[in-house]
Coordinates of C-alpha atoms in Angstrom, one line a residue:
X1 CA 14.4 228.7 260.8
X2 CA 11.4 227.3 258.7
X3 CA 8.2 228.8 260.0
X4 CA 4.6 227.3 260.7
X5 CA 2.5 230.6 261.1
X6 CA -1.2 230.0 262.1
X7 CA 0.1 226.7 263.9
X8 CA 0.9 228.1 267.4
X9 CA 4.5 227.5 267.6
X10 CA 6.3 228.9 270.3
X11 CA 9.7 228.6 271.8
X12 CA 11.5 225.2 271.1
X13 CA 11.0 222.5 273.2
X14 CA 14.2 221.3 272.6
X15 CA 17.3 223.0 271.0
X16 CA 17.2 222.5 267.3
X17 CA 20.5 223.3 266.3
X18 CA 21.6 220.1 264.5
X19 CA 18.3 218.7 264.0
X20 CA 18.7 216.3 260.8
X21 CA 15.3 215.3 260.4
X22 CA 12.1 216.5 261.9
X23 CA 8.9 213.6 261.9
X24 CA 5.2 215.7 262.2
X25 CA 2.9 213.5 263.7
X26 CA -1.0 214.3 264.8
X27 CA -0.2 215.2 268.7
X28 CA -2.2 212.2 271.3
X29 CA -2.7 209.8 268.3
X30 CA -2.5 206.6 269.0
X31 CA -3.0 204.2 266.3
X32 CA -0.7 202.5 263.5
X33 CA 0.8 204.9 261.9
X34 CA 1.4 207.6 264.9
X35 CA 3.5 204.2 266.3
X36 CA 5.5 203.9 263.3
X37 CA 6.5 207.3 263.1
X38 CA 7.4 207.1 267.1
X39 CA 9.8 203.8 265.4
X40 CA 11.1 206.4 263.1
X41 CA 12.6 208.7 265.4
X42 CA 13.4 206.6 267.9
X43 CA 15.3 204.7 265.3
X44 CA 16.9 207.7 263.4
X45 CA 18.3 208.8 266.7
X46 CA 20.8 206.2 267.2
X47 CA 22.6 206.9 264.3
X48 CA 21.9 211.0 264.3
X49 CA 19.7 214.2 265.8
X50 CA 15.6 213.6 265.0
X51 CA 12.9 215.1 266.9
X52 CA 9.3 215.0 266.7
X53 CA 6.9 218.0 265.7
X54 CA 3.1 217.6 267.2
X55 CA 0.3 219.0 264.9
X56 CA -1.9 220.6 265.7
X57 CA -1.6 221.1 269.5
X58 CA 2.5 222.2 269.8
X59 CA 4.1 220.4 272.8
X60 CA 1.9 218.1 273.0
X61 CA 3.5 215.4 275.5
X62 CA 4.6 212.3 274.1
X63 CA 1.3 209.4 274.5
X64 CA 1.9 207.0 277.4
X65 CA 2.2 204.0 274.9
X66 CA 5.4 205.2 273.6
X67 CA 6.9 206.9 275.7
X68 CA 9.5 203.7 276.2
X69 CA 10.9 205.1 272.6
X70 CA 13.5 207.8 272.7
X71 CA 11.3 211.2 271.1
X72 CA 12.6 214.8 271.7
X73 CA 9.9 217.0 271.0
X74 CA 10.6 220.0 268.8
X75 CA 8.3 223.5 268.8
X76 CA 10.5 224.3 265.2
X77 CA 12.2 222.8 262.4
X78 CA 16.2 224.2 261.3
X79 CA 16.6 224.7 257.8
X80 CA 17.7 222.1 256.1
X81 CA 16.6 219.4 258.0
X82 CA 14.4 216.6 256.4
X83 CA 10.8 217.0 257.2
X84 CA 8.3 213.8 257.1
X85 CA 4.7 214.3 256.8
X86 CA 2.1 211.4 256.9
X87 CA 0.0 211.0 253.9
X88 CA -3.0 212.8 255.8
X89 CA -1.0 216.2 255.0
X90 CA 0.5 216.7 252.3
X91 CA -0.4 220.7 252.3
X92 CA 1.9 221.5 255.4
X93 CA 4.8 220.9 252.7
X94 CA 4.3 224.9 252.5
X95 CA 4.5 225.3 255.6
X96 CA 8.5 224.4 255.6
X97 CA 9.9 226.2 252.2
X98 CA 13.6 225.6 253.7
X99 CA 13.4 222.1 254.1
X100 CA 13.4 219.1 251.6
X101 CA 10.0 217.5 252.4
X102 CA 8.8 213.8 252.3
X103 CA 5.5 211.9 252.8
X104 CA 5.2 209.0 254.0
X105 CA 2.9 206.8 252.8
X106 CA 1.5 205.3 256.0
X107 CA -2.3 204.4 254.2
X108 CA -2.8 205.1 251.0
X109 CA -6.9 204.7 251.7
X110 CA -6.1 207.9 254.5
X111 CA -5.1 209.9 251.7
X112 CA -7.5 213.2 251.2
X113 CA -9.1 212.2 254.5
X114 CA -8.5 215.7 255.8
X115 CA -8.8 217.3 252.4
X116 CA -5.3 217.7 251.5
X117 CA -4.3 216.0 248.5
X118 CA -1.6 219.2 247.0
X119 CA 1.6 217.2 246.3
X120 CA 3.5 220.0 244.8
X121 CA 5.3 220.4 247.7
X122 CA 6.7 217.2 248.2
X123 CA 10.5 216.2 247.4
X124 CA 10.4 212.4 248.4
X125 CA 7.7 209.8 249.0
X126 CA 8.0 207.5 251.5
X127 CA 6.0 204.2 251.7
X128 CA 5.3 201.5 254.2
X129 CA 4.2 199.3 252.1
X130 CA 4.3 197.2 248.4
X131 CA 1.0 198.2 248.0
X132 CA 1.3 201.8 248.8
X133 CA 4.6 201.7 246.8
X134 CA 2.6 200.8 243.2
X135 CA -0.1 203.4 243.9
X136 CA 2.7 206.0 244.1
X137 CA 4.1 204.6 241.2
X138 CA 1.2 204.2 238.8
X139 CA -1.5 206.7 240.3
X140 CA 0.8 209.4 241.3
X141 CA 3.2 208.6 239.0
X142 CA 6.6 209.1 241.2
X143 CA 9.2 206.8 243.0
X144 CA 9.7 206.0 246.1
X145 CA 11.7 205.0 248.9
X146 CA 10.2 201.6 251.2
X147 CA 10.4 202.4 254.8
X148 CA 8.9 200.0 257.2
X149 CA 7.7 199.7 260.9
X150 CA 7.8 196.6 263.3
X151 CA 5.3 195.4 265.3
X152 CA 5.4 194.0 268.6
X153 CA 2.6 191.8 270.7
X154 CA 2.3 191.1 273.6
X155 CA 2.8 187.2 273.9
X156 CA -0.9 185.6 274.5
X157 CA -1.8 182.2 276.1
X158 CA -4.8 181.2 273.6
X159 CA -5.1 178.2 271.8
X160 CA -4.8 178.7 267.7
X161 CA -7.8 176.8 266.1
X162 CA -10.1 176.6 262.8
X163 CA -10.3 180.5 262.6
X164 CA -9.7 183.6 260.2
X165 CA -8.5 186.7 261.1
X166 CA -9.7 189.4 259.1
X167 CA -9.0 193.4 259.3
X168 CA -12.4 195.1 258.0
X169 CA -10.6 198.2 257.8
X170 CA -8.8 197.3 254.9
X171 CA -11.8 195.9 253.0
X172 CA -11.5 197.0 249.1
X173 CA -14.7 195.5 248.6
X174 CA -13.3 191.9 248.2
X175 CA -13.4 191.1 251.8
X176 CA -17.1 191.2 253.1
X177 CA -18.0 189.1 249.1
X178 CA -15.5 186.2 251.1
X179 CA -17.0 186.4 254.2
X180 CA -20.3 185.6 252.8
X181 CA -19.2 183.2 250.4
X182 CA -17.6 181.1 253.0
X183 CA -20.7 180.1 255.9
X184 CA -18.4 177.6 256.8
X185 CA -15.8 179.7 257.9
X186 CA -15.3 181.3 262.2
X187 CA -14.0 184.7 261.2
X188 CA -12.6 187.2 264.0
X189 CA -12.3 190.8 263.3
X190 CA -9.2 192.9 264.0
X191 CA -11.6 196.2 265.1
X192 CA -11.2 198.2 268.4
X193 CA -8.9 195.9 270.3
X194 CA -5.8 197.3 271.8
X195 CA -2.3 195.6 271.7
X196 CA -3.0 192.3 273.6
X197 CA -6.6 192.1 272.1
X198 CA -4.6 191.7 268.8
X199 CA -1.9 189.6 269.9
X200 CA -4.6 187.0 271.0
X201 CA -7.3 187.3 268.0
X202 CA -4.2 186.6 265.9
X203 CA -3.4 183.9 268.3
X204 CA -6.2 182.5 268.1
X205 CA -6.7 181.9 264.5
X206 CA -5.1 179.8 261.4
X207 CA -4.9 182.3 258.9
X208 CA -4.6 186.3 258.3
X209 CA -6.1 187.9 255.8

């Protein structure tokens, strides 16, 4: 049984005998990529045994807003089985020295954001997009595998008109010099809305960009 000393673990929360792959995921985090990696064991489970591992509270309860998924919840991870890290923490690849361990590459601009960038540890990479696919291929200098999420809105009533939709979190400096450049322009910002906030800003407007 791979071991996560210093993490709390206790007794499993469900039986891990069989357990193929094992998805760790920061426990009551609700945003983007905590919902994809719900998608990824819910999905993996229809075709064998998955489970998700909650960092860094163990047994955390699986969040309201996916709890219509199928997630067993796991205190500890049988050797052998796959383990899938977010790109937040690559360290914890230590952490599980009997497993084959892969990141996945949910943001590449969240990388080092909790001061872990040590990929000696990882066997795979994992990543959710094109873009985060090229910087693990020329910055890292590795391949990768593409595995995607889906998303799904809430259907909204508002009427599309003369508008742009823009995501300020994913600026790269290019964003806010079109913004300005373009008076003319009704921009709405995807920031702080929850599901149907973003089903009807992106409603609302013509273009996404």
């Amino acid at each position: 049984m791979a071991g996560v000393e210093g993490l709390g673990v206790g007794p499993e929360a469900v039986a891990v005998v069989g357990l193929k792959l094992v998805v760790v995921c920061p426990g009551g985090a609700v945003t983007g990529g905590p919902h994809a990696m719900h998608q990824l064991v819910h999905t993996a489970n229809k075709f064998g045994s998955a489970a998700m591992m909650y960092l860094p509270d163990i047994g955390s309860p699986v969040p309201e807003q996916y709890r219509g998924y199928d997630i067993p919840i796991t205190e500890s991870v049988p050797d052998g089985a796959l383990v899938v890290l977010p790109e937040i923490w690559p360290d914890l690849a230590k952490m599980f020295p009997y497993n084959r361990v892969a990141l996945w590459w949910l943001s590449v601009d969240n990388f080092g954001s909790h001061g872990q960038r040590n990929l000696s540890g990882i066997d795979l990479h994992l990543c959710q997009s094109v873009y985060a696919a090229r910087h693990v291929k020329f910055k890292v200098g590795k391949p990768s595998l593409m595995l995607t999420d889906w998303v799904t809105l809430p259907k909204s009533e508002v009427r599309r008109g003369p508008r742009v939709a823009i995501n300020p979190a994913k600026d790269a400096g290019l964003l806010r010099r079109f913004v300005k450049a373009r008076p003319d322009l009704e921009f709405v910002e995807l920031r702080g809305l929850d599901a149907q906030g973003v089903a009807d800003a992106l409603g609302s407007c013509q273009v996404y960009v």
